[in-house]
Coordinates of C-alpha atoms in Angstrom, one line a residue:
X112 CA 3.1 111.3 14.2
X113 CA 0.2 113.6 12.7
X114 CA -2.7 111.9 10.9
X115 CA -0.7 108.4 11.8
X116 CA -2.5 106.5 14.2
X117 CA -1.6 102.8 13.4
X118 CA -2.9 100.0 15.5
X119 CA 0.1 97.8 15.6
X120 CA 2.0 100.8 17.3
X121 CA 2.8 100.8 20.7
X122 CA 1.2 104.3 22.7
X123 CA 3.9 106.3 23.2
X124 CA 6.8 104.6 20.9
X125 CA 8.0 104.2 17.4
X126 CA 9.4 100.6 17.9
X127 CA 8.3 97.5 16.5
X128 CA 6.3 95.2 18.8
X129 CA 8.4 93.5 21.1
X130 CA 7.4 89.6 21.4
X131 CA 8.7 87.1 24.0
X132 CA 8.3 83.4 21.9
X133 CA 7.4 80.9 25.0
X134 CA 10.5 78.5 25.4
X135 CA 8.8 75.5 26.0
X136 CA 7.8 75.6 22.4
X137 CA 10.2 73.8 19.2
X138 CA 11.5 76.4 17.1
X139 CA 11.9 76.1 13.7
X140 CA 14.9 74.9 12.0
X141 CA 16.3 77.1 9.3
X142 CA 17.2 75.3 6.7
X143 CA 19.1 75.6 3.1
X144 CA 17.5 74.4 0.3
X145 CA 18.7 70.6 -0.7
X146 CA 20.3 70.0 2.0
X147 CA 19.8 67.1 4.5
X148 CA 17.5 69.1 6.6
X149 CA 15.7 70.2 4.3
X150 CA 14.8 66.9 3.1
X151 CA 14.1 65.5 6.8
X152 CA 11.7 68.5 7.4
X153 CA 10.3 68.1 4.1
X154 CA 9.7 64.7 5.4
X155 CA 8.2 65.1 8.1
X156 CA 10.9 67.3 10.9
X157 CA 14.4 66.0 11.5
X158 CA 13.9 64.4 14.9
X159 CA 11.0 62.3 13.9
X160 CA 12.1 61.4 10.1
X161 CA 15.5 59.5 12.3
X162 CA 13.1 57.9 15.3
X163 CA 11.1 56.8 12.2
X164 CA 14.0 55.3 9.9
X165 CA 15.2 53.4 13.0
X166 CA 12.1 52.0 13.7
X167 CA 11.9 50.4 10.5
X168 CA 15.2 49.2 10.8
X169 CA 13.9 47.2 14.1
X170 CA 11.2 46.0 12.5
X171 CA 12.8 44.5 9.6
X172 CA 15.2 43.1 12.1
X173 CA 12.2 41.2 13.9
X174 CA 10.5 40.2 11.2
X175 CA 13.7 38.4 10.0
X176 CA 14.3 37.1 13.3
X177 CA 11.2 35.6 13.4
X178 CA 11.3 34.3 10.0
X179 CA 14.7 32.4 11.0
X180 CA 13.0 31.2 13.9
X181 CA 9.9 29.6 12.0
X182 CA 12.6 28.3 9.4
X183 CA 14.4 26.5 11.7
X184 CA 11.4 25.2 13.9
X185 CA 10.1 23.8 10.8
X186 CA 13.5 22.1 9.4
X187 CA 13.8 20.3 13.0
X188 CA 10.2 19.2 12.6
X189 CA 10.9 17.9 9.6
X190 CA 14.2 15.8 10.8
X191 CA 12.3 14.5 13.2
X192 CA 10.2 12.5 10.7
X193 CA 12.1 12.0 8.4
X194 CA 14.5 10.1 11.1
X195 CA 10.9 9.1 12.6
X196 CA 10.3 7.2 9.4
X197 CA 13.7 6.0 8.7
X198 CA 13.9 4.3 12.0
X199 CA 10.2 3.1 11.6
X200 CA 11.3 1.3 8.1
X201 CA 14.6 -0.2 9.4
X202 CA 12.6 -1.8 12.1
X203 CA 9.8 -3.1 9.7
X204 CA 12.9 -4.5 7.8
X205 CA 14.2 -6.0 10.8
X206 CA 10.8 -7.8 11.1
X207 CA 10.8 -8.9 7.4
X208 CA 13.8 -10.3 7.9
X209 CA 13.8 -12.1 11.4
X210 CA 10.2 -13.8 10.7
X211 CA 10.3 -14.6 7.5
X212 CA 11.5 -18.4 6.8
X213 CA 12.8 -19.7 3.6
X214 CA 12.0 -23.2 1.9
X215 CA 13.0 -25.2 -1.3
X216 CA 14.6 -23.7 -4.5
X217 CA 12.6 -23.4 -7.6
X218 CA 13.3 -25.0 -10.4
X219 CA 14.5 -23.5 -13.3
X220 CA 12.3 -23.7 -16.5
X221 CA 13.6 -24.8 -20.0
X222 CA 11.9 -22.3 -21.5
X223 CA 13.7 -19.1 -22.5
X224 CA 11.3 -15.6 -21.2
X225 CA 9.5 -14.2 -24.0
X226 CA 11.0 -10.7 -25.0
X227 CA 7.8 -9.2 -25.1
X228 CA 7.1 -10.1 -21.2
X229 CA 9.0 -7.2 -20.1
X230 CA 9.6 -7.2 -15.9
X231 CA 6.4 -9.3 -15.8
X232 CA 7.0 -12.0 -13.1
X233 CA 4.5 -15.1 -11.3
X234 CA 4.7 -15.8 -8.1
X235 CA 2.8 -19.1 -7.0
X236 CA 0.7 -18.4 -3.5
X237 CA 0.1 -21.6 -1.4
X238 CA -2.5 -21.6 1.7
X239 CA -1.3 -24.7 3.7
X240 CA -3.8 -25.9 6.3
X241 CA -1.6 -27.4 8.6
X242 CA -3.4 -26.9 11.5
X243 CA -0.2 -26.5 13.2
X244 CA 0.2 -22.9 14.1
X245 CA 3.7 -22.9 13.8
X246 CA 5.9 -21.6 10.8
X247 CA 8.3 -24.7 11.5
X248 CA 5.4 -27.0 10.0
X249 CA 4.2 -25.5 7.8
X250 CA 4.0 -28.5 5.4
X251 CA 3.7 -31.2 8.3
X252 CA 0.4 -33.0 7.2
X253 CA -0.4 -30.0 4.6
X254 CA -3.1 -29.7 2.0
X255 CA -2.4 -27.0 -0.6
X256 CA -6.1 -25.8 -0.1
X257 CA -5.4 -22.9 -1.5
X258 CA -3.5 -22.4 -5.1
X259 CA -3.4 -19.0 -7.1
X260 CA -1.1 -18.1 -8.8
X261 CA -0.6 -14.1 -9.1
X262 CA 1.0 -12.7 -12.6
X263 CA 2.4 -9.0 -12.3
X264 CA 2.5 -7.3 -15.6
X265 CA 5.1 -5.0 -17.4
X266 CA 5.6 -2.3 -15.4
X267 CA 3.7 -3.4 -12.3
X268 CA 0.5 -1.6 -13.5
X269 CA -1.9 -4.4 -13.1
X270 CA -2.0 -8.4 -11.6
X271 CA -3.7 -11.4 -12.2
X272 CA -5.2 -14.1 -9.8
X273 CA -5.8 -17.1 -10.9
X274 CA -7.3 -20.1 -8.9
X275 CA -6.1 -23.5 -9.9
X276 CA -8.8 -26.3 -8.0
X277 CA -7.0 -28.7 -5.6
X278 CA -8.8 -31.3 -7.1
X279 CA -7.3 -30.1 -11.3
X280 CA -6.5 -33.5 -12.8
X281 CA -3.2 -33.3 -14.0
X282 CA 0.2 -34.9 -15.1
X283 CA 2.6 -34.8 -12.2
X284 CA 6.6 -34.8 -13.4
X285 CA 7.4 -38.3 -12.1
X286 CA 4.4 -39.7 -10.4
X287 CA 1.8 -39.9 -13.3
X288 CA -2.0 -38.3 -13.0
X289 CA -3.4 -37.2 -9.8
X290 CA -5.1 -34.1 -8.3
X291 CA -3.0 -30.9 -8.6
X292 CA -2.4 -30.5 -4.7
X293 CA -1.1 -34.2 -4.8
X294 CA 2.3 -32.7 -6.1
X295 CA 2.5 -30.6 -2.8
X296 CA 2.5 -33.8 -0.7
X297 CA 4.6 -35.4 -3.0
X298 CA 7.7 -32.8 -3.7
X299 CA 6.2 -29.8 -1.6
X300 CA 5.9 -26.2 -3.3
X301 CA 9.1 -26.7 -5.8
X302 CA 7.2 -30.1 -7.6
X303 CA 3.7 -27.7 -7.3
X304 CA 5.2 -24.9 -9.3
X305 CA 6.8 -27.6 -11.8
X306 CA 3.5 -29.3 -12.3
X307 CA 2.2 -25.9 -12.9
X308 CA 4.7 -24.7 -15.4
X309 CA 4.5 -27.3 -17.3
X310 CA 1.1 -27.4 -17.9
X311 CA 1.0 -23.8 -18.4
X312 CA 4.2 -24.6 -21.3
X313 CA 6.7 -23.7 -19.7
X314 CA 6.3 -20.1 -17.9
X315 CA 8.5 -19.4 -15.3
X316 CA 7.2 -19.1 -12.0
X317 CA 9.7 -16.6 -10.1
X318 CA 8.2 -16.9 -6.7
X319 CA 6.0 -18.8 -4.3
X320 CA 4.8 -18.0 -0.7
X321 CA 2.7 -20.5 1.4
X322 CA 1.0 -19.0 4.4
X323 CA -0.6 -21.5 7.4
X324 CA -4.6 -20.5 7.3
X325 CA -3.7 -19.5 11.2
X326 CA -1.8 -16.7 9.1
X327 CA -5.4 -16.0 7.0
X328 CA -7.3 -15.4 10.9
X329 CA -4.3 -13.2 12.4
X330 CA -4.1 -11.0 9.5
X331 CA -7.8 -10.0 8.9
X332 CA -8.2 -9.2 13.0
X333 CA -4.9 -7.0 12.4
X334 CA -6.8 -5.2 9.8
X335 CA -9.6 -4.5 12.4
X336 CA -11.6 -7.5 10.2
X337 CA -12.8 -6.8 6.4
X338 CA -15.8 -6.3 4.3
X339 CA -15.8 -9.9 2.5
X340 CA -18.3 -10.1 -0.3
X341 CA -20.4 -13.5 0.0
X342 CA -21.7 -14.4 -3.2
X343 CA -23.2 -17.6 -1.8
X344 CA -25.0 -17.6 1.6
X345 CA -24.9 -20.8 3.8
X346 CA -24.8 -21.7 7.2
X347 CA -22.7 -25.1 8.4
X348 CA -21.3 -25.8 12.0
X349 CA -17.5 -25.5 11.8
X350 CA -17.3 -22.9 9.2
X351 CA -20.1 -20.1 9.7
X352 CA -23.0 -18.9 8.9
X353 CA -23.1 -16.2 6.4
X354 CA -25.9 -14.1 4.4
X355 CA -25.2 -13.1 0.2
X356 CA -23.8 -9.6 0.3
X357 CA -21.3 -7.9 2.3
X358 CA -20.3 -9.5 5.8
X359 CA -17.9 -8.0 8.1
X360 CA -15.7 -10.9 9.0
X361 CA -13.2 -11.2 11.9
X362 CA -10.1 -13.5 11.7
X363 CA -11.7 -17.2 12.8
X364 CA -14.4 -16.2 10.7
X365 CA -12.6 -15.4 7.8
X366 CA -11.0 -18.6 8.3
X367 CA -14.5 -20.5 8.4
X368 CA -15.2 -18.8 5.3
X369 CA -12.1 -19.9 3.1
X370 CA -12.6 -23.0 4.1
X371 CA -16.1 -24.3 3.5
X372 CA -17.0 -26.2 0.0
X373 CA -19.7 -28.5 1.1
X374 CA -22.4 -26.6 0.8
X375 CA -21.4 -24.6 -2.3
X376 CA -22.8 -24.9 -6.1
X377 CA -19.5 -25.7 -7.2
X378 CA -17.7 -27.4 -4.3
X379 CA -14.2 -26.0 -4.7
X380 CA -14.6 -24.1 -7.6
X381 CA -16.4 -22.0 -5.7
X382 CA -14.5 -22.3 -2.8
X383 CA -11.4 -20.6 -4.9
X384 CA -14.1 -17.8 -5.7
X385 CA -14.7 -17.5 -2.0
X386 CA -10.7 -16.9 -1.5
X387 CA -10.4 -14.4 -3.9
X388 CA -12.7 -12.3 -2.1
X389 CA -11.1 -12.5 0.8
X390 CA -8.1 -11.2 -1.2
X391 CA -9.6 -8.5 -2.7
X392 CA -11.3 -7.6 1.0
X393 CA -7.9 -7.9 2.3
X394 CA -6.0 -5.6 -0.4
X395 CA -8.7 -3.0 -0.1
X396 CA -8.1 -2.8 3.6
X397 CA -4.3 -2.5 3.5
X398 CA -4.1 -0.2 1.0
X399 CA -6.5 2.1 2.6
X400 CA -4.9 4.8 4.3
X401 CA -6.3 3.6 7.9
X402 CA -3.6 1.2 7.7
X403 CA -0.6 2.4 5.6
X404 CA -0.8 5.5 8.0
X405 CA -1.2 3.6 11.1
X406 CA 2.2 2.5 12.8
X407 CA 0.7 0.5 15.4
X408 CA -1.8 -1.7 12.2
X409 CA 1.0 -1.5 9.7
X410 CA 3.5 -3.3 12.2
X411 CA 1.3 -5.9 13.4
X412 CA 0.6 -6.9 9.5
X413 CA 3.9 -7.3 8.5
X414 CA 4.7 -9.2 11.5
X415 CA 1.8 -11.7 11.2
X416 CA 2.0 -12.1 7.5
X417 CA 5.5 -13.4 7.9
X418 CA 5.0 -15.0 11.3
X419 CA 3.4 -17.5 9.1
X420 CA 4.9 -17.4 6.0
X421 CA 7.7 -19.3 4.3
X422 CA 9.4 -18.2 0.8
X423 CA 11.1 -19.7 -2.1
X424 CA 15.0 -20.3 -1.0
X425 CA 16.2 -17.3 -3.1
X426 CA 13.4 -14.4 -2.7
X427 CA 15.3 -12.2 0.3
X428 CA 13.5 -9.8 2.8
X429 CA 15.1 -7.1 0.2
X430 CA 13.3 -8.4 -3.2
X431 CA 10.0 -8.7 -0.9
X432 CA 10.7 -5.0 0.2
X433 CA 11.6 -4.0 -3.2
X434 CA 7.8 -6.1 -5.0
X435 CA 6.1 -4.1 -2.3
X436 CA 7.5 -0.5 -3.5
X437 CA 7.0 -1.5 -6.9
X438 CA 3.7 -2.2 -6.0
X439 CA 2.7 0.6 -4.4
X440 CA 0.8 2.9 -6.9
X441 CA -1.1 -0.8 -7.6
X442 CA -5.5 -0.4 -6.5
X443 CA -8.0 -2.8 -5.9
X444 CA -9.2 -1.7 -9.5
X445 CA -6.6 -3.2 -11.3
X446 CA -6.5 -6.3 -9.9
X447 CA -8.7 -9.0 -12.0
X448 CA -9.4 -12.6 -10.9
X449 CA -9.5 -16.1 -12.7
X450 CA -10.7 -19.8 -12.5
X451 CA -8.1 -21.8 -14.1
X452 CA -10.1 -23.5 -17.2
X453 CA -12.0 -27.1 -16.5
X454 CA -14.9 -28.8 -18.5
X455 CA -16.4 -30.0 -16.0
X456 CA -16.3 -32.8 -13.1
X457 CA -15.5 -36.6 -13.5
X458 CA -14.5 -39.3 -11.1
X459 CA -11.1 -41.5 -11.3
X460 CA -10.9 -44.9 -10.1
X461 CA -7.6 -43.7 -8.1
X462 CA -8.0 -39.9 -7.0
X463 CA -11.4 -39.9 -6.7
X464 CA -13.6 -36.7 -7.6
X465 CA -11.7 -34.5 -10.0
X466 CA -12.0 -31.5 -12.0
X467 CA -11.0 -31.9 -15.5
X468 CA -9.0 -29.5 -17.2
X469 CA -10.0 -27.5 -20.5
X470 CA -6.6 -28.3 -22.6
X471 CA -7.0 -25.8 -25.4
X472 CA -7.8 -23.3 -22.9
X473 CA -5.1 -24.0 -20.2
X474 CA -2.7 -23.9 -23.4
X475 CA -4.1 -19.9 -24.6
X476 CA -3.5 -19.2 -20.2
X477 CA -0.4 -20.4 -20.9
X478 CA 0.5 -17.6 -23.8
X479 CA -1.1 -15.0 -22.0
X480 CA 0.9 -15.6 -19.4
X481 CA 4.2 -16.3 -21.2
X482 CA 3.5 -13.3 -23.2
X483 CA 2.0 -10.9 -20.8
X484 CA -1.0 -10.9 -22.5
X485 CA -3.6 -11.1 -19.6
X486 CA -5.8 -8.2 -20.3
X487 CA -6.7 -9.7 -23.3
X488 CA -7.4 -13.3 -22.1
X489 CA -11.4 -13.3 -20.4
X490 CA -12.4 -17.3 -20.1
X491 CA -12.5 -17.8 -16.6
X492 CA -12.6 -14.2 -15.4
X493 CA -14.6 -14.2 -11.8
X494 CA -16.4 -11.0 -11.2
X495 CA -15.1 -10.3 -7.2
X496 CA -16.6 -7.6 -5.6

């Protein structure tokens, strides 16, 4: 060619280039616009765009696999306690019901419920100090020396304790005056509660439990002791020595403690005081989660605060099962403690030393009771820390 000389020419030909692609290397794919190719190489080249579709595929496969197995790992768990606790509450029912022993039949009361008392219910709580140990006897030789009587309002939202003195001079259905425990040794709980209703005008008293004091020692050491607040300090051989404030008390010591009245102000007034501490000690341990949560603590409760225990004739293991659920929203806060109203102290040619009782008083008890109407009745209220 003349004037010509191009550089991408060959010397000595007229041919294009001639180039030799190296095989090892991917060619490219011709493609048509919109079709499948297209849209793989658009995203990314066919090969790949498949390996990458099928990888997700495997990976939502895994992570469902994996999300079936932590499903079903967690749904056995959960059968396992749930079975756990069903077999756990069967057994504690099985207790209930094996220790528990039954006594007298209540008598029924003339007086019709008042319709403004809702679900409300009493339930008379007897300490008997035997001195026996065994459920069997547990009104051989007894002294109520311990008599409260626990109201449970409307609804179960709050209770009432209220201590009625041993030594409460009052009129006994068929045997006259006398201390109020002397209707325990006469007629046992049944006579007690009548005495008590009928002073009261008639409530009806749904329920009693007496516990042996043996009852009062095994419970606290299951509990690990309790914080019992002494509002009195005194010392005395036979029942303890103990400092005003908080004392952590184990069971024989607690039982020292309920016991003593010699060296108190009030003799038994205080003495009642005294056991409603112990109460409140006691509810404020079991209804800490230390113990509800604890098998082992929760078993040996229920077993020694039946062990020693005998009911009414018609309260069943069910109805005590079915008070405690009620119960079970129920806090040391809303629990409120009484002295049954007296005047003052007197002596009778026949019983002795006796407390004697404030009538009009005992008669507006009586209405808040019958009415539930005890947050609005304070004469008597005990401050229990």
């Amino acid at each position: 060619m003349t004037g010509d000389n191009r550089d991408d020419e060959l010397p000595g030909t007229n041919e294009e280039p001639f180039y030799d692609p190296d095989p090892t290397m991917e060619q490219p794919v011709a493609t048509v616009p919109g079709s499948d190719e297209t849209n793989a190489a658009e995203a990314g080249g066919g090969y790949a765009a498949t390996a990458t579709r099928a990888s997700r595929r495997r990976g939502r496969k895994k992570k469902a696999g994996w999300l079936k197995v932590t499903l079903l790992t967690f749904l056995s768990m959960f059968l396992v306690v749930v079975l756990a606790f069903v077999g756990f509450a069967l057994y504690l029912n099985h207790v209930l019901s094996s220790n528990i022993s039954h006594g007298q039949a209540l008598p029924s009361s003339a007086v019709k419920p008042a319709g403004d008392a809702g679900n409300s219910q009493n339930i008379l709580l007897l300490g008997s100090d035997t001195r026996s140990n065994k459920v069997k006897d547990v009104r051989a030789d007894a002294r109520a020396d311990v008599i409260q009587l626990v109201h449970i309002s409307n609804g179960h939202k709050s209770v009432q304790v209220i201590h009625f003195p041993r030594d409460l001079y009052v009129s006994i259905p068929g045997h006259g005056k006398n201390k109020i425990n002397a209707a325990f040794a006469y007629g046992g709980p049944a006579l007690l509660a009548q005495t008590l209703s009928q002073m009261l005008g008639g409530i009806v008293i749904n329920r009693y439990a007496i516990i042996d004091f043996k009852g009062f020692a095994d419970l606290t050491n299951d509990l690990g002791g309790v914080n019992v607040y002494v509002s009195q300090a005194f010392d005395e051989k036979g029942y303890g020595s103990f400092g005003k404030g908080y004392n952590k008390m184990n069971g024989d010591q607690a039982l020292g403690f309920v016991r003593e009245r010699h060296q108190l102000k009030e003799g038994d007034i205080d003495r009642g005081r005294n056991q409603q501490a112990w109460i409140s000690a006691v509810v404020r341990k079991t209804l800490s989660a230390g113990t509800l949560l604890n098998p082992v603590k929760l078993t040996n409760t229920v077993k020694d605060l039946t062990k020693y225990t005998e009911v009414d004739a018609d309260t069943s293991a069910g109805d005590i099962r079915n008070l405690a659920l009620d119960l079970r929203n129920l806090r040391s806060r809303n629990i409120t403690y009484y002295t049954a109203p007296f005047t003052g102290f007197a002596k009778d040619p026949v019983a002795g030393s006796i407390d004697v009782v404030n009538e009009p008083q005992m008669k507006k008890l009586g209405q808040a009771l019958y009415h539930d109407k005890m947050a609005d009745y304070t004469y008597g209220r005990n401050s229990i820390q």
